[in-house]
PDB file of C-alpha atoms in Angstrom:
ATOM      1  CA  MET A  24     111.682  89.950  88.243  1.00 73.00           C
ATOM      2  CA  GLN A  25     108.037  90.966  89.458  1.00 78.00           C
ATOM      3  CA  ALA A  26     109.176  94.578  87.917  1.00 81.00           C
ATOM      4  CA  PHE A  27     109.356  93.307  84.426  1.00 85.00           C
ATOM      5  CA  VAL A  28     106.649  91.857  84.007  1.00 86.00           C
ATOM      6  CA  VAL A  29     104.358  94.375  85.599  1.00 87.00           C
ATOM      7  CA  MET A  30     106.298  96.814  83.113  1.00 89.00           C
ATOM      8  CA  PHE A  31     105.677  95.257  79.917  1.00 89.00           C
ATOM      9  CA  VAL A  32     101.889  94.183  80.940  1.00 90.00           C
ATOM     10  CA  CYS A  33     101.671  98.459  81.928  1.00 91.00           C
ATOM     11  CA  PHE A  34     103.329  99.176  78.600  1.00 93.00           C
ATOM     12  CA  GLY A  35     101.448  96.704  77.025  1.00 91.00           C
ATOM     13  CA  MET A  36      98.355  96.943  77.504  1.00 92.00           C
ATOM     14  CA  LEU A  37      98.957 100.168  76.604  1.00 93.00           C
ATOM     15  CA  ALA A  38     100.157 100.382  73.577  1.00 94.00           C
ATOM     16  CA  VAL A  39      98.078  97.433  71.880  1.00 92.00           C
ATOM     17  CA  ALA A  40      94.662 100.277  73.163  1.00 93.00           C
ATOM     18  CA  ILE A  41      96.049 103.034  70.895  1.00 93.00           C
ATOM     19  CA  ILE A  42      96.494 100.732  68.228  1.00 93.00           C
ATOM     20  CA  ASN A  43      93.318  99.216  68.982  1.00 91.00           C
ATOM     21  CA  GLY A  44      91.637 102.595  68.362  1.00 89.00           C
ATOM     22  CA  GLY A  45      93.323 103.557  66.066  1.00 90.00           C
ATOM     23  CA  GLY A  46      95.237 105.514  66.924  1.00 91.00           C
ATOM     24  CA  VAL A  47      96.045 108.796  69.580  1.00 90.00           C
ATOM     25  CA  SER A  48      94.291 112.233  67.323  1.00 90.00           C
ATOM     26  CA  GLU A  49      90.876 109.292  67.602  1.00 91.00           C
ATOM     27  CA  ILE A  50      91.411 108.522  70.470  1.00 90.00           C
ATOM     28  CA  MET A  51      91.714 111.888  71.739  1.00 90.00           C
ATOM     29  CA  SER A  52      88.410 112.354  68.980  1.00 90.00           C
ATOM     30  CA  GLU A  53      86.243 109.715  70.238  1.00 90.00           C
ATOM     31  CA  LEU A  54      87.141 111.373  73.264  1.00 88.00           C
ATOM     32  CA  ASN A  55      85.699 114.693  73.232  1.00 86.00           C
ATOM     33  CA  GLN A  56      82.308 113.037  71.779  1.00 88.00           C
ATOM     34  CA  ILE A  57      82.041 111.097  74.662  1.00 86.00           C
ATOM     35  CA  ASP A  58      82.237 114.144  76.789  1.00 83.00           C
ATOM     36  CA  PRO A  59      83.733 117.666  75.843  1.00 82.00           C
ATOM     37  CA  LYS A  60      85.297 118.080  79.682  1.00 80.00           C
ATOM     38  CA  LEU A  61      87.342 114.571  79.846  1.00 80.00           C
ATOM     39  CA  MET A  62      88.722 116.798  77.457  1.00 80.00           C
ATOM     40  CA  ASN A  63      89.919 119.710  79.440  1.00 77.00           C
ATOM     41  CA  LEU A  64      91.877 120.406  81.174  1.00 74.00           C
ATOM     42  CA  THR A  65      90.078 122.184  83.534  1.00 74.00           C
ATOM     43  CA  ALA A  66      86.459 120.190  82.486  1.00 73.00           C
ATOM     44  CA  GLY A  67      84.862 122.972  82.879  1.00 74.00           C
ATOM     45  CA  PHE A  68      86.131 124.406  86.170  1.00 77.00           C
ATOM     46  CA  SER A  69      87.702 127.603  87.925  1.00 80.00           C
ATOM     47  CA  TRP A  70      91.496 127.791  87.794  1.00 81.00           C
ATOM     48  CA  LEU A  71      91.345 127.946  91.403  1.00 84.00           C
ATOM     49  CA  THR A  72      89.027 125.052  91.593  1.00 82.00           C
ATOM     50  CA  LEU A  73      91.744 123.216  90.248  1.00 81.00           C
ATOM     51  CA  VAL A  74      94.684 125.428  92.499  1.00 85.00           C
ATOM     52  CA  ALA A  75      93.108 123.371  95.241  1.00 84.00           C
ATOM     53  CA  TYR A  76      92.064 119.956  93.422  1.00 79.00           C
ATOM     54  CA  LEU A  77      95.911 120.190  92.464  1.00 81.00           C
ATOM     55  CA  VAL A  78      97.118 120.563  95.917  1.00 82.00           C
ATOM     56  CA  GLY A  79      95.000 118.455  97.275  1.00 74.00           C
ATOM     57  CA  PHE A  80      96.124 115.426  95.688  1.00 74.00           C
ATOM     58  CA  PHE A  81      99.723 117.150  95.719  1.00 75.00           C
ATOM     59  CA  PHE A  82      99.292 115.877  99.832  1.00 71.00           C
ATOM     60  CA  PHE A  83      97.489 112.673  98.872  1.00 69.00           C
ATOM     61  CA  GLY A  84     101.064 111.935  97.156  1.00 69.00           C
ATOM     62  CA  LEU A  85     102.462 112.703  99.854  1.00 68.00           C
ATOM     63  CA  GLY A  86     100.199 110.755 102.255  1.00 66.00           C
ATOM     64  CA  PHE A  87     100.484 107.894  99.867  1.00 67.00           C
ATOM     65  CA  SER A  88     104.574 107.711 100.129  1.00 67.00           C
ATOM     66  CA  ILE A  89     104.560 108.073 103.396  1.00 65.00           C
ATOM     67  CA  SER A  90     101.577 104.316 104.042  1.00 62.00           C
ATOM     68  CA  GLN A  91     103.502 102.981 102.537  1.00 69.00           C
ATOM     69  CA  PRO A  92     105.796 101.632 104.639  1.00 66.00           C
ATOM     70  CA  GLN A  93     106.979  98.396 103.063  1.00 66.00           C
ATOM     71  CA  ILE A  94     109.228 100.922 100.695  1.00 70.00           C
ATOM     72  CA  LEU A  95     109.836 103.168 103.364  1.00 70.00           C
ATOM     73  CA  VAL A  96     112.121 100.427 105.449  1.00 70.00           C
ATOM     74  CA  ARG A  97     113.835 100.236 102.447  1.00 71.00           C
ATOM     75  CA  LEU A  98     114.845 103.761 101.941  1.00 70.00           C
ATOM     76  CA  LEU A  99     115.841 103.847 105.663  1.00 71.00           C
ATOM     77  CA  ALA A 100     117.737 100.262 105.294  1.00 73.00           C
ATOM     78  CA  GLY A 101     120.400 101.976 102.581  1.00 73.00           C
ATOM     79  CA  ARG A 102     123.751 102.073 103.222  1.00 79.00           C
ATOM     80  CA  SER A 103     124.725 105.234 102.245  1.00 81.00           C
ATOM     81  CA  PRO A 104     123.052 108.439 101.167  1.00 80.00           C
ATOM     82  CA  GLN A 105     124.290 108.130  97.450  1.00 82.00           C
ATOM     83  CA  GLU A 106     122.624 104.744  97.748  1.00 81.00           C
ATOM     84  CA  VAL A 107     119.062 106.063  98.752  1.00 79.00           C
ATOM     85  CA  LYS A 108     119.164 108.655  96.592  1.00 81.00           C
ATOM     86  CA  GLU A 109     119.544 106.523  93.097  1.00 83.00           C
ATOM     87  CA  ALA A 110     117.187 104.051  94.765  1.00 81.00           C
ATOM     88  CA  LYS A 111     114.303 106.981  95.159  1.00 80.00           C
ATOM     89  CA  TRP A 112     115.040 107.504  91.677  1.00 86.00           C
ATOM     90  CA  VAL A 113     114.642 104.096  90.177  1.00 85.00           C
ATOM     91  CA  TYR A 114     111.525 104.024  92.707  1.00 80.00           C
ATOM     92  CA  PHE A 115     109.645 107.169  91.040  1.00 82.00           C
ATOM     93  CA  GLY A 116     110.688 105.782  87.160  1.00 87.00           C
ATOM     94  CA  TYR A 117     108.861 102.323  87.266  1.00 85.00           C
ATOM     95  CA  ALA A 118     106.043 103.937  90.220  1.00 83.00           C
ATOM     96  CA  TYR A 119     105.674 106.581  88.223  1.00 85.00           C
ATOM     97  CA  SER A 120     105.734 105.377  84.947  1.00 90.00           C
ATOM     98  CA  THR A 121     103.849 102.263  85.361  1.00 90.00           C
ATOM     99  CA  TRP A 122     101.059 104.650  86.911  1.00 86.00           C
ATOM    100  CA  ILE A 123     101.323 106.908  84.421  1.00 91.00           C
ATOM    101  CA  ALA A 124     100.765 103.767  81.473  1.00 93.00           C
ATOM    102  CA  MET A 125      97.662 103.154  83.556  1.00 92.00           C
ATOM    103  CA  VAL A 126      95.978 105.798  84.141  1.00 90.00           C
ATOM    104  CA  LEU A 127      96.206 106.370  80.386  1.00 92.00           C
ATOM    105  CA  PHE A 128      95.324 102.748  79.735  1.00 93.00           C
ATOM    106  CA  GLY A 129      91.873 103.356  81.656  1.00 91.00           C
ATOM    107  CA  ILE A 130      91.320 106.991  79.289  1.00 90.00           C
ATOM    108  CA  ALA A 131      91.521 104.427  76.396  1.00 92.00           C
ATOM    109  CA  CYS A 132      89.453 102.401  78.039  1.00 91.00           C
ATOM    110  CA  ARG A 133      86.767 105.369  78.109  1.00 90.00           C
ATOM    111  CA  VAL A 134      86.344 105.101  74.467  1.00 90.00           C
ATOM    112  CA  LEU A 135      87.107 100.736  73.438  1.00 91.00           C
ATOM    113  CA  MET A 136      85.059  99.988  76.404  1.00 89.00           C
ATOM    114  CA  PRO A 137      81.736 102.019  76.910  1.00 86.00           C
ATOM    115  CA  ASN A 138      79.280  99.829  78.536  1.00 85.00           C
ATOM    116  CA  ILE A 139      81.713  98.710  81.122  1.00 85.00           C
ATOM    117  CA  SER A 140      80.237  97.588  84.371  1.00 83.00           C
ATOM    118  CA  ASP A 141      82.539  97.734  86.637  1.00 82.00           C
ATOM    119  CA  PRO A 142      85.158 100.087  85.490  1.00 84.00           C
ATOM    120  CA  GLU A 143      87.754  98.092  87.535  1.00 81.00           C
ATOM    121  CA  GLN A 144      87.704  94.667  86.116  1.00 86.00           C
ATOM    122  CA  ALA A 145      88.817  96.822  81.982  1.00 89.00           C
ATOM    123  CA  LEU A 146      92.599  95.328  82.515  1.00 89.00           C
ATOM    124  CA  PRO A 147      91.752  91.778  82.707  1.00 89.00           C
ATOM    125  CA  LEU A 148      88.394  91.660  80.738  1.00 90.00           C
ATOM    126  CA  TYR A 149      90.343  94.071  77.945  1.00 91.00           C
ATOM    127  CA  ALA A 150      93.070  91.149  77.592  1.00 91.00           C
ATOM    128  CA  THR A 151      90.799  88.638  77.827  1.00 91.00           C
ATOM    129  CA  GLN A 152      89.343  90.115  74.061  1.00 89.00           C
ATOM    130  CA  GLN A 153      92.261  91.094  72.858  1.00 88.00           C
ATOM    131  CA  PHE A 154      94.762  87.999  73.360  1.00 89.00           C
ATOM    132  CA  ASN A 155      95.268  84.249  73.976  1.00 89.00           C
ATOM    133  CA  PRO A 156      94.747  82.328  77.575  1.00 89.00           C
ATOM    134  CA  PHE A 157      98.511  82.151  77.703  1.00 90.00           C
ATOM    135  CA  LEU A 158      99.154  87.147  77.518  1.00 89.00           C
ATOM    136  CA  VAL A 159      95.962  86.967  80.036  1.00 90.00           C
ATOM    137  CA  GLY A 160      97.738  84.792  81.680  1.00 90.00           C
ATOM    138  CA  ILE A 161     100.792  87.318  81.611  1.00 88.00           C
ATOM    139  CA  VAL A 162      98.565  89.796  82.552  1.00 89.00           C
ATOM    140  CA  LEU A 163      96.622  88.472  85.248  1.00 88.00           C
ATOM    141  CA  ALA A 164     100.090  87.639  86.753  1.00 87.00           C
ATOM    142  CA  GLY A 165     101.399  91.260  86.661  1.00 86.00           C
ATOM    143  CA  VAL A 166      98.043  92.166  88.233  1.00 86.00           C
ATOM    144  CA  PHE A 167      98.338  89.627  91.660  1.00 85.00           C
ATOM    145  CA  SER A 168     102.282  89.909  91.882  1.00 83.00           C
ATOM    146  CA  VAL A 169     101.758  93.571  92.120  1.00 81.00           C
ATOM    147  CA  ILE A 170      98.159  92.358  95.660  1.00 80.00           C
ATOM    148  CA  ALA A 171     100.463  90.160  96.635  1.00 80.00           C
ATOM    149  CA  SER A 172     103.432  91.407  97.233  1.00 78.00           C
ATOM    150  CA  THR A 173     101.951  94.731  98.900  1.00 77.00           C
ATOM    151  CA  ALA A 174      99.238  92.438 100.685  1.00 78.00           C
ATOM    152  CA  ASP A 175     101.819  90.729 102.956  1.00 78.00           C
ATOM    153  CA  SER A 176     104.325  93.542 102.631  1.00 77.00           C
ATOM    154  CA  GLN A 177     101.754  95.198 104.752  1.00 76.00           C
ATOM    155  CA  LEU A 178     101.530  92.355 106.993  1.00 81.00           C
ATOM    156  CA  LEU A 179     104.689  91.572 107.210  1.00 79.00           C
ATOM    157  CA  VAL A 180     105.113  95.748 108.263  1.00 76.00           C
ATOM    158  CA  CYS A 181     102.532  95.668 110.154  1.00 78.00           C
ATOM    159  CA  SER A 182     102.496  92.936 112.234  1.00 80.00           C
ATOM    160  CA  SER A 183     105.971  93.563 113.001  1.00 78.00           C
ATOM    161  CA  ALA A 184     105.130  97.126 114.579  1.00 75.00           C
ATOM    162  CA  ILE A 185     102.454  95.786 116.556  1.00 77.00           C
ATOM    163  CA  ALA A 186     104.544  92.772 118.026  1.00 76.00           C
ATOM    164  CA  ARG A 187     107.473  95.384 118.468  1.00 76.00           C
ATOM    165  CA  ASP A 188     106.298  98.811 119.081  1.00 70.00           C
ATOM    166  CA  ILE A 189     103.870  99.952 120.779  1.00 69.00           C
ATOM    167  CA  SER A 190     105.056  97.892 124.053  1.00 70.00           C
ATOM    168  CA  PRO A 191     109.109  97.073 123.716  1.00 74.00           C
ATOM    169  CA  ALA A 192     109.117  95.869 127.296  1.00 75.00           C
ATOM    170  CA  LEU A 193     105.944  93.180 126.391  1.00 75.00           C
ATOM    171  CA  HIS A 194     107.978  92.153 123.313  1.00 74.00           C
ATOM    172  CA  ARG A 195     111.006  91.516 124.998  1.00 79.00           C
ATOM    173  CA  ARG A 196     109.272  89.225 127.814  1.00 79.00           C
ATOM    174  CA  MET A 197     106.527  87.643 124.525  1.00 78.00           C
ATOM    175  CA  SER A 198     110.099  86.703 123.199  1.00 77.00           C
ATOM    176  CA  ARG A 199     112.231  85.484 125.679  1.00 78.00           C
ATOM    177  CA  LYS A 200     109.166  83.105 126.748  1.00 77.00           C
ATOM    178  CA  TYR A 201     108.115  81.890 123.633  1.00 77.00           C
ATOM    179  CA  GLY A 202     110.624  83.225 121.289  1.00 76.00           C
ATOM    180  CA  VAL A 203     109.839  84.105 117.420  1.00 77.00           C
ATOM    181  CA  LYS A 204     106.304  82.024 118.140  1.00 81.00           C
ATOM    182  CA  TYR A 205     104.655  85.329 119.456  1.00 80.00           C
ATOM    183  CA  GLU A 206     105.587  87.577 116.433  1.00 80.00           C
ATOM    184  CA  GLN A 207     103.843  84.665 113.910  1.00 83.00           C
ATOM    185  CA  PHE A 208     101.257  84.160 115.891  1.00 86.00           C
ATOM    186  CA  MET A 209     100.557  88.168 115.548  1.00 83.00           C
ATOM    187  CA  THR A 210     101.893  88.664 112.480  1.00 86.00           C
ATOM    188  CA  LEU A 211      98.109  85.599 112.206  1.00 88.00           C
ATOM    189  CA  VAL A 212      95.866  87.557 114.379  1.00 87.00           C
ATOM    190  CA  VAL A 213      96.869  90.945 112.018  1.00 85.00           C
ATOM    191  CA  GLY A 214      96.823  88.377 108.202  1.00 86.00           C
ATOM    192  CA  ILE A 215      92.744  87.595 109.589  1.00 90.00           C
ATOM    193  CA  LEU A 216      90.890  90.683 110.309  1.00 86.00           C
ATOM    194  CA  ALA A 217      92.642  91.527 107.313  1.00 82.00           C
ATOM    195  CA  VAL A 218      90.660  88.915 105.645  1.00 84.00           C
ATOM    196  CA  ILE A 219      87.661  89.859 107.433  1.00 85.00           C
ATOM    197  CA  ALA A 220      87.628  93.501 107.025  1.00 78.00           C
ATOM    198  CA  ALA A 221      88.386  93.084 102.925  1.00 76.00           C
ATOM    199  CA  ILE A 222      85.619  90.384 102.946  1.00 80.00           C
ATOM    200  CA  SER A 223      82.436  92.647 105.374  1.00 78.00           C
ATOM    201  CA  ILE A 224      83.873  96.278 103.355  1.00 73.00           C
ATOM    202  CA  SER A 225      81.516  96.561 100.467  1.00 70.00           C
ATOM    203  CA  SER A 226      83.525  99.041  98.421  1.00 71.00           C
ATOM    204  CA  THR A 227      86.204  99.424  94.987  1.00 73.00           C
ATOM    205  CA  VAL A 228      89.400  99.408  95.521  1.00 73.00           C
ATOM    206  CA  PHE A 229      89.565 101.915  94.494  1.00 74.00           C
ATOM    207  CA  SER A 230      87.538 103.152  98.043  1.00 78.00           C
ATOM    208  CA  LEU A 231      88.997 101.143  99.536  1.00 77.00           C
ATOM    209  CA  VAL A 232      92.691 101.681  98.676  1.00 76.00           C
ATOM    210  CA  LEU A 233      92.482 105.811  99.899  1.00 76.00           C
ATOM    211  CA  PHE A 234      91.162 104.773 103.186  1.00 80.00           C
ATOM    212  CA  ALA A 235      93.573 102.039 103.998  1.00 77.00           C
ATOM    213  CA  SER A 236      96.757 104.717 102.271  1.00 75.00           C
ATOM    214  CA  GLY A 237      94.892 107.374 104.520  1.00 77.00           C
ATOM    215  CA  ALA A 238      94.965 105.496 107.508  1.00 80.00           C
ATOM    216  CA  VAL A 239      98.082 103.761 108.196  1.00 77.00           C
ATOM    217  CA  ALA A 240      99.998 107.382 106.559  1.00 77.00           C
ATOM    218  CA  SER A 241      97.028 109.772 109.309  1.00 80.00           C
ATOM    219  CA  SER A 242      99.439 106.763 112.103  1.00 79.00           C
ATOM    220  CA  LEU A 243     102.624 106.496 111.011  1.00 76.00           C
ATOM    221  CA  GLY A 244     103.753 109.750 108.547  1.00 76.00           C
ATOM    222  CA  PRO A 245     103.123 112.441 111.710  1.00 78.00           C
ATOM    223  CA  ALA A 246     105.614 109.625 113.993  1.00 76.00           C
ATOM    224  CA  MET A 247     108.197 109.004 110.595  1.00 74.00           C
ATOM    225  CA  LEU A 248     108.445 112.273 110.569  1.00 77.00           C
ATOM    226  CA  ILE A 249     110.412 113.063 113.119  1.00 80.00           C
ATOM    227  CA  ILE A 250     112.189 110.527 113.073  1.00 74.00           C
ATOM    228  CA  LEU A 251     113.546 112.043 110.258  1.00 73.00           C
ATOM    229  CA  LEU A 252     113.368 115.079 111.199  1.00 77.00           C
ATOM    230  CA  LYS A 253     116.111 113.326 114.174  1.00 74.00           C
ATOM    231  CA  ARG A 254     113.294 115.383 117.272  1.00 75.00           C
ATOM    232  CA  ARG A 255     113.692 113.196 120.426  1.00 78.00           C
ATOM    233  CA  THR A 256     109.938 111.550 121.484  1.00 76.00           C
ATOM    234  CA  HIS A 257     109.283 108.582 123.772  1.00 76.00           C
ATOM    235  CA  TYR A 258     107.705 105.642 122.370  1.00 73.00           C
ATOM    236  CA  LEU A 259     104.776 106.286 123.921  1.00 79.00           C
ATOM    237  CA  ALA A 260     103.989 110.233 122.796  1.00 81.00           C
ATOM    238  CA  LEU A 261     104.547 108.944 119.165  1.00 80.00           C
ATOM    239  CA  ASN A 262     102.074 105.205 120.162  1.00 80.00           C
ATOM    240  CA  SER A 263      99.131 108.267 121.045  1.00 84.00           C
ATOM    241  CA  MET A 264     100.651 110.579 118.320  1.00 83.00           C
ATOM    242  CA  MET A 265      99.561 107.175 115.943  1.00 82.00           C
ATOM    243  CA  LEU A 266      96.418 105.974 117.798  1.00 86.00           C
ATOM    244  CA  ALA A 267      95.009 109.272 117.069  1.00 87.00           C
ATOM    245  CA  GLY A 268      95.797 109.313 113.420  1.00 84.00           C
ATOM    246  CA  LEU A 269      94.442 105.895 113.017  1.00 84.00           C
ATOM    247  CA  SER A 270      91.319 107.329 114.996  1.00 89.00           C
ATOM    248  CA  THR A 271      90.379 110.696 112.609  1.00 87.00           C
ATOM    249  CA  ALA A 272      91.005 108.359 109.276  1.00 84.00           C
ATOM    250  CA  ILE A 273      88.413 106.160 110.685  1.00 85.00           C
ATOM    251  CA  LEU A 274      86.015 108.899 112.418  1.00 88.00           C
ATOM    252  CA  TRP A 275      86.551 110.659 108.683  1.00 84.00           C
ATOM    253  CA  ARG A 276      85.373 107.201 106.417  1.00 81.00           C
ATOM    254  CA  VAL A 277      82.306 106.860 109.219  1.00 80.00           C
ATOM    255  CA  LEU A 278      81.172 110.171 108.760  1.00 82.00           C
ATOM    256  CA  GLY A 279      81.956 110.605 104.889  1.00 70.00           C
TER     257      GLY A 279
END
């Protein structure tokens, strides 16, 4: 149901934006008047720069995919290779169609809302301008459903990884002594740390997502690739690898 709501919001908002903008050709004409580079494939840069950008964007996509353990776990839990292939195409079809729709909506908002102070608020602000409260509620439900589903999935995956995988021996001892309360406590700790980080870090949502995705990908990515390649290794080596990747991502962010 959440997927249908999100798709309805993405495609519906894009359709309304195109209609209000006078059609695709009119929006493209307005974009060209705002900045000709917006309609230029290379945006005024050389083809070599464009290729470098696309290569970097490719690796960003790889890192972003690896940084979603709540999705990778479902793929790894497939009952058969055929089921995993089908699930992969369902995910790609849903994810990329909604992403493309929202990118096009953002481009249209350059014409429809040229003076908006916070571009990240374009979707809810445009909805409040165009729809009645009922439809605005559906739009906001789609936005917050994506946020909530990702947040709680990441919370459970991270707390489970900390409780179970950092030290399996410690997990066995604590589970025998405290039962499920041990993992519940770790979930609470991770949740509190996430709230503190979200409140204390002053940045845009896009910047935070880039940093969070990079941190998770750099820590889990190498370990995940080793497991997928069926290479034998010790859990201490995997933990060291994850710590090194996470530390590198944090230093990269701190040092600018």
